[in-house]
Amino acid sequence: MQTLRLAAVTIGLLTLLLILHVYGMSGHWYLYFPYFDLITHFLGGVGIALSALYVMKNPKHIILISIIAGIVWEIFEVYYDITGWPISSINYQIDTAIDIVMDTLGAVAVWLIVRKNK
């Protein structure tokens, strides 16, 4: 039963994240709402951590996996030139650092909840 509930929560959260991201891109919410990117990266960290927890059944490495996924996402943004700033700019570097911190905080939140409920 726990596995089924974890799967449902994970799929629900990832669906919400997809909807937010699609509307964020098409409706320019990332530009209009300065903190929208923080929310989506936090939820991304939560989603990756929940997915890793579901697959591995062990919370030991979910934070590391979320950090790696966040870095891969940032590389994706650079490759497809969707960063909004030149890579060498301070704005890009700050945005990337904040994005990875938010991904990590989302994973830490999952880890803390799992640890508390053990």
PDB file of C-alpha atoms in Angstrom:
ATOM      1  CA  MET A   1       0.000   0.000   0.000  1.00  0.00           C
ATOM      2  CA  GLN A   2       2.818   2.445   0.822  1.00  0.00           C
ATOM      3  CA  THR A   3       4.392   1.840  -2.588  1.00  0.00           C
ATOM      4  CA  LEU A   4       1.122   2.561  -4.372  1.00  0.00           C
ATOM      5  CA  ARG A   5       0.615   5.786  -2.409  1.00  0.00           C
ATOM      6  CA  LEU A   6       4.204   6.882  -3.113  1.00  0.00           C
ATOM      7  CA  ALA A   7       3.673   6.214  -6.823  1.00  0.00           C
ATOM      8  CA  ALA A   8       0.415   8.199  -6.847  1.00  0.00           C
ATOM      9  CA  VAL A   9       1.948  11.168  -5.006  1.00  0.00           C
ATOM     10  CA  THR A  10       4.996  11.117  -7.297  1.00  0.00           C
ATOM     11  CA  ILE A  11       2.933  10.984 -10.489  1.00  0.00           C
ATOM     12  CA  GLY A  12       0.593  13.693  -9.194  1.00  0.00           C
ATOM     13  CA  LEU A  13       3.457  15.998  -8.284  1.00  0.00           C
ATOM     14  CA  LEU A  14       5.291  15.431 -11.574  1.00  0.00           C
ATOM     15  CA  THR A  15       2.063  16.108 -13.468  1.00  0.00           C
ATOM     16  CA  LEU A  16       1.583  19.351 -11.546  1.00  0.00           C
ATOM     17  CA  LEU A  17       5.184  20.307 -12.282  1.00  0.00           C
ATOM     18  CA  LEU A  18       4.722  19.593 -15.990  1.00  0.00           C
ATOM     19  CA  ILE A  19       1.578  21.736 -16.115  1.00  0.00           C
ATOM     20  CA  LEU A  20       3.271  24.593 -14.259  1.00  0.00           C
ATOM     21  CA  HIS A  21       6.313  24.427 -16.539  1.00  0.00           C
ATOM     22  CA  VAL A  22       4.265  24.313 -19.755  1.00  0.00           C
ATOM     23  CA  TYR A  23       2.149  27.271 -18.669  1.00  0.00           C
ATOM     24  CA  GLY A  24       5.250  28.984 -17.327  1.00  0.00           C
ATOM     25  CA  MET A  25       6.915  28.776 -20.722  1.00  0.00           C
ATOM     26  CA  SER A  26       3.889  29.498 -22.920  1.00  0.00           C
ATOM     27  CA  GLY A  27       2.456  32.227 -20.689  1.00  0.00           C
ATOM     28  CA  HIS A  28       5.868  33.742 -19.865  1.00  0.00           C
ATOM     29  CA  TRP A  29       5.206  33.195 -16.151  1.00  0.00           C
ATOM     30  CA  TYR A  30       8.931  32.781 -15.603  1.00  0.00           C
ATOM     31  CA  LEU A  31       9.329  36.408 -16.689  1.00  0.00           C
ATOM     32  CA  TYR A  32       6.219  37.905 -15.093  1.00  0.00           C
ATOM     33  CA  PHE A  33       6.554  36.216 -11.706  1.00  0.00           C
ATOM     34  CA  PRO A  34      10.136  36.453 -10.403  1.00  0.00           C
ATOM     35  CA  TYR A  35       9.721  33.597  -7.929  1.00  0.00           C
ATOM     36  CA  PHE A  36       8.036  31.162 -10.304  1.00  0.00           C
ATOM     37  CA  ASP A  37      11.392  29.594 -11.199  1.00  0.00           C
ATOM     38  CA  LEU A  38      12.089  28.965  -7.512  1.00  0.00           C
ATOM     39  CA  ILE A  39       8.804  27.115  -7.105  1.00  0.00           C
ATOM     40  CA  THR A  40       9.312  24.910 -10.143  1.00  0.00           C
ATOM     41  CA  HIS A  41      12.883  24.040  -9.182  1.00  0.00           C
ATOM     42  CA  PHE A  42      11.837  23.209  -5.621  1.00  0.00           C
ATOM     43  CA  LEU A  43       9.033  20.991  -6.934  1.00  0.00           C
ATOM     44  CA  GLY A  44      11.485  19.485  -9.417  1.00  0.00           C
ATOM     45  CA  GLY A  45      13.775  18.527  -6.542  1.00  0.00           C
ATOM     46  CA  VAL A  46      10.804  17.013  -4.713  1.00  0.00           C
ATOM     47  CA  GLY A  47       9.729  15.116  -7.832  1.00  0.00           C
ATOM     48  CA  ILE A  48      13.189  13.724  -8.544  1.00  0.00           C
ATOM     49  CA  ALA A  49      13.640  12.734  -4.896  1.00  0.00           C
ATOM     50  CA  LEU A  50      10.248  10.985  -4.814  1.00  0.00           C
ATOM     51  CA  SER A  51      11.030   9.211  -8.080  1.00  0.00           C
ATOM     52  CA  ALA A  52      14.409   8.078  -6.771  1.00  0.00           C
ATOM     53  CA  LEU A  53      12.807   6.929  -3.533  1.00  0.00           C
ATOM     54  CA  TYR A  54      10.203   4.932  -5.449  1.00  0.00           C
ATOM     55  CA  VAL A  55      12.820   3.231  -7.629  1.00  0.00           C
ATOM     56  CA  MET A  56      15.474   2.640  -4.967  1.00  0.00           C
ATOM     57  CA  LYS A  57      13.222   2.132  -1.909  1.00  0.00           C
ATOM     58  CA  ASN A  58      16.024   3.722   0.094  1.00  0.00           C
ATOM     59  CA  PRO A  59      16.280   7.432   0.939  1.00  0.00           C
ATOM     60  CA  LYS A  60      20.059   7.283   1.328  1.00  0.00           C
ATOM     61  CA  HIS A  61      21.011   8.879  -2.009  1.00  0.00           C
ATOM     62  CA  ILE A  62      17.917  10.844  -3.049  1.00  0.00           C
ATOM     63  CA  ILE A  63      19.548  14.209  -2.345  1.00  0.00           C
ATOM     64  CA  LEU A  64      22.601  13.385  -4.462  1.00  0.00           C
ATOM     65  CA  ILE A  65      20.412  12.103  -7.288  1.00  0.00           C
ATOM     66  CA  SER A  66      18.375  15.332  -7.194  1.00  0.00           C
ATOM     67  CA  ILE A  67      21.507  17.472  -7.322  1.00  0.00           C
ATOM     68  CA  ILE A  68      22.789  15.512 -10.315  1.00  0.00           C
ATOM     69  CA  ALA A  69      19.398  15.829 -12.049  1.00  0.00           C
ATOM     70  CA  GLY A  70      19.452  19.584 -11.380  1.00  0.00           C
ATOM     71  CA  ILE A  71      22.889  19.904 -12.941  1.00  0.00           C
ATOM     72  CA  VAL A  72      21.763  17.875 -15.956  1.00  0.00           C
ATOM     73  CA  TRP A  73      18.750  20.208 -16.309  1.00  0.00           C
ATOM     74  CA  GLU A  74      21.033  23.240 -16.253  1.00  0.00           C
ATOM     75  CA  ILE A  75      23.174  21.677 -18.991  1.00  0.00           C
ATOM     76  CA  PHE A  76      19.960  21.088 -20.979  1.00  0.00           C
ATOM     77  CA  GLU A  77      19.104  24.789 -20.614  1.00  0.00           C
ATOM     78  CA  VAL A  78      22.529  25.797 -21.890  1.00  0.00           C
ATOM     79  CA  TYR A  79      22.450  23.342 -24.792  1.00  0.00           C
ATOM     80  CA  TYR A  80      19.062  24.594 -25.992  1.00  0.00           C
ATOM     81  CA  ASP A  81      19.885  28.227 -25.194  1.00  0.00           C
ATOM     82  CA  ILE A  82      16.931  28.767 -22.877  1.00  0.00           C
ATOM     83  CA  THR A  83      18.878  30.288 -20.007  1.00  0.00           C
ATOM     84  CA  GLY A  84      17.875  33.877 -20.725  1.00  0.00           C
ATOM     85  CA  TRP A  85      21.433  35.172 -20.296  1.00  0.00           C
ATOM     86  CA  PRO A  86      24.840  34.491 -21.807  1.00  0.00           C
ATOM     87  CA  ILE A  87      26.642  31.699 -19.962  1.00  0.00           C
ATOM     88  CA  SER A  88      29.503  33.960 -18.964  1.00  0.00           C
ATOM     89  CA  SER A  89      27.210  36.531 -17.328  1.00  0.00           C
ATOM     90  CA  ILE A  90      26.850  36.894 -13.574  1.00  0.00           C
ATOM     91  CA  ASN A  91      23.041  36.675 -13.973  1.00  0.00           C
ATOM     92  CA  TYR A  92      23.354  33.214 -15.506  1.00  0.00           C
ATOM     93  CA  GLN A  93      25.743  32.048 -12.800  1.00  0.00           C
ATOM     94  CA  ILE A  94      23.488  33.328 -10.003  1.00  0.00           C
ATOM     95  CA  ASP A  95      20.381  31.825 -11.611  1.00  0.00           C
ATOM     96  CA  THR A  96      22.089  28.456 -12.032  1.00  0.00           C
ATOM     97  CA  ALA A  97      23.327  28.413  -8.441  1.00  0.00           C
ATOM     98  CA  ILE A  98      19.880  29.326  -7.092  1.00  0.00           C
ATOM     99  CA  ASP A  99      18.227  26.698  -9.301  1.00  0.00           C
ATOM    100  CA  ILE A 100      20.500  23.956  -7.983  1.00  0.00           C
ATOM    101  CA  VAL A 101      19.965  25.125  -4.390  1.00  0.00           C
ATOM    102  CA  MET A 102      16.178  24.959  -4.889  1.00  0.00           C
ATOM    103  CA  ASP A 103      16.444  21.479  -6.439  1.00  0.00           C
ATOM    104  CA  THR A 104      18.481  20.421  -3.426  1.00  0.00           C
ATOM    105  CA  LEU A 105      16.059  21.979  -0.924  1.00  0.00           C
ATOM    106  CA  GLY A 106      13.186  20.068  -2.535  1.00  0.00           C
ATOM    107  CA  ALA A 107      15.106  16.814  -2.128  1.00  0.00           C
ATOM    108  CA  VAL A 108      16.055  17.666   1.451  1.00  0.00           C
ATOM    109  CA  ALA A 109      12.382  18.277   2.258  1.00  0.00           C
ATOM    110  CA  VAL A 110      11.516  14.784   0.981  1.00  0.00           C
ATOM    111  CA  TRP A 111      14.446  13.251   2.858  1.00  0.00           C
ATOM    112  CA  LEU A 112      13.394  14.949   6.113  1.00  0.00           C
ATOM    113  CA  ILE A 113       9.790  13.790   5.754  1.00  0.00           C
ATOM    114  CA  VAL A 114      10.858  10.216   4.990  1.00  0.00           C
ATOM    115  CA  ARG A 115      13.311  10.241   7.878  1.00  0.00           C
ATOM    116  CA  LYS A 116      10.682  11.578  10.279  1.00  0.00           C
ATOM    117  CA  ASN A 117       8.127   8.947   9.248  1.00  0.00           C
ATOM    118  CA  LYS A 118      10.448   5.954   9.597  1.00  0.00           C
TER     119      LYS A 118
END
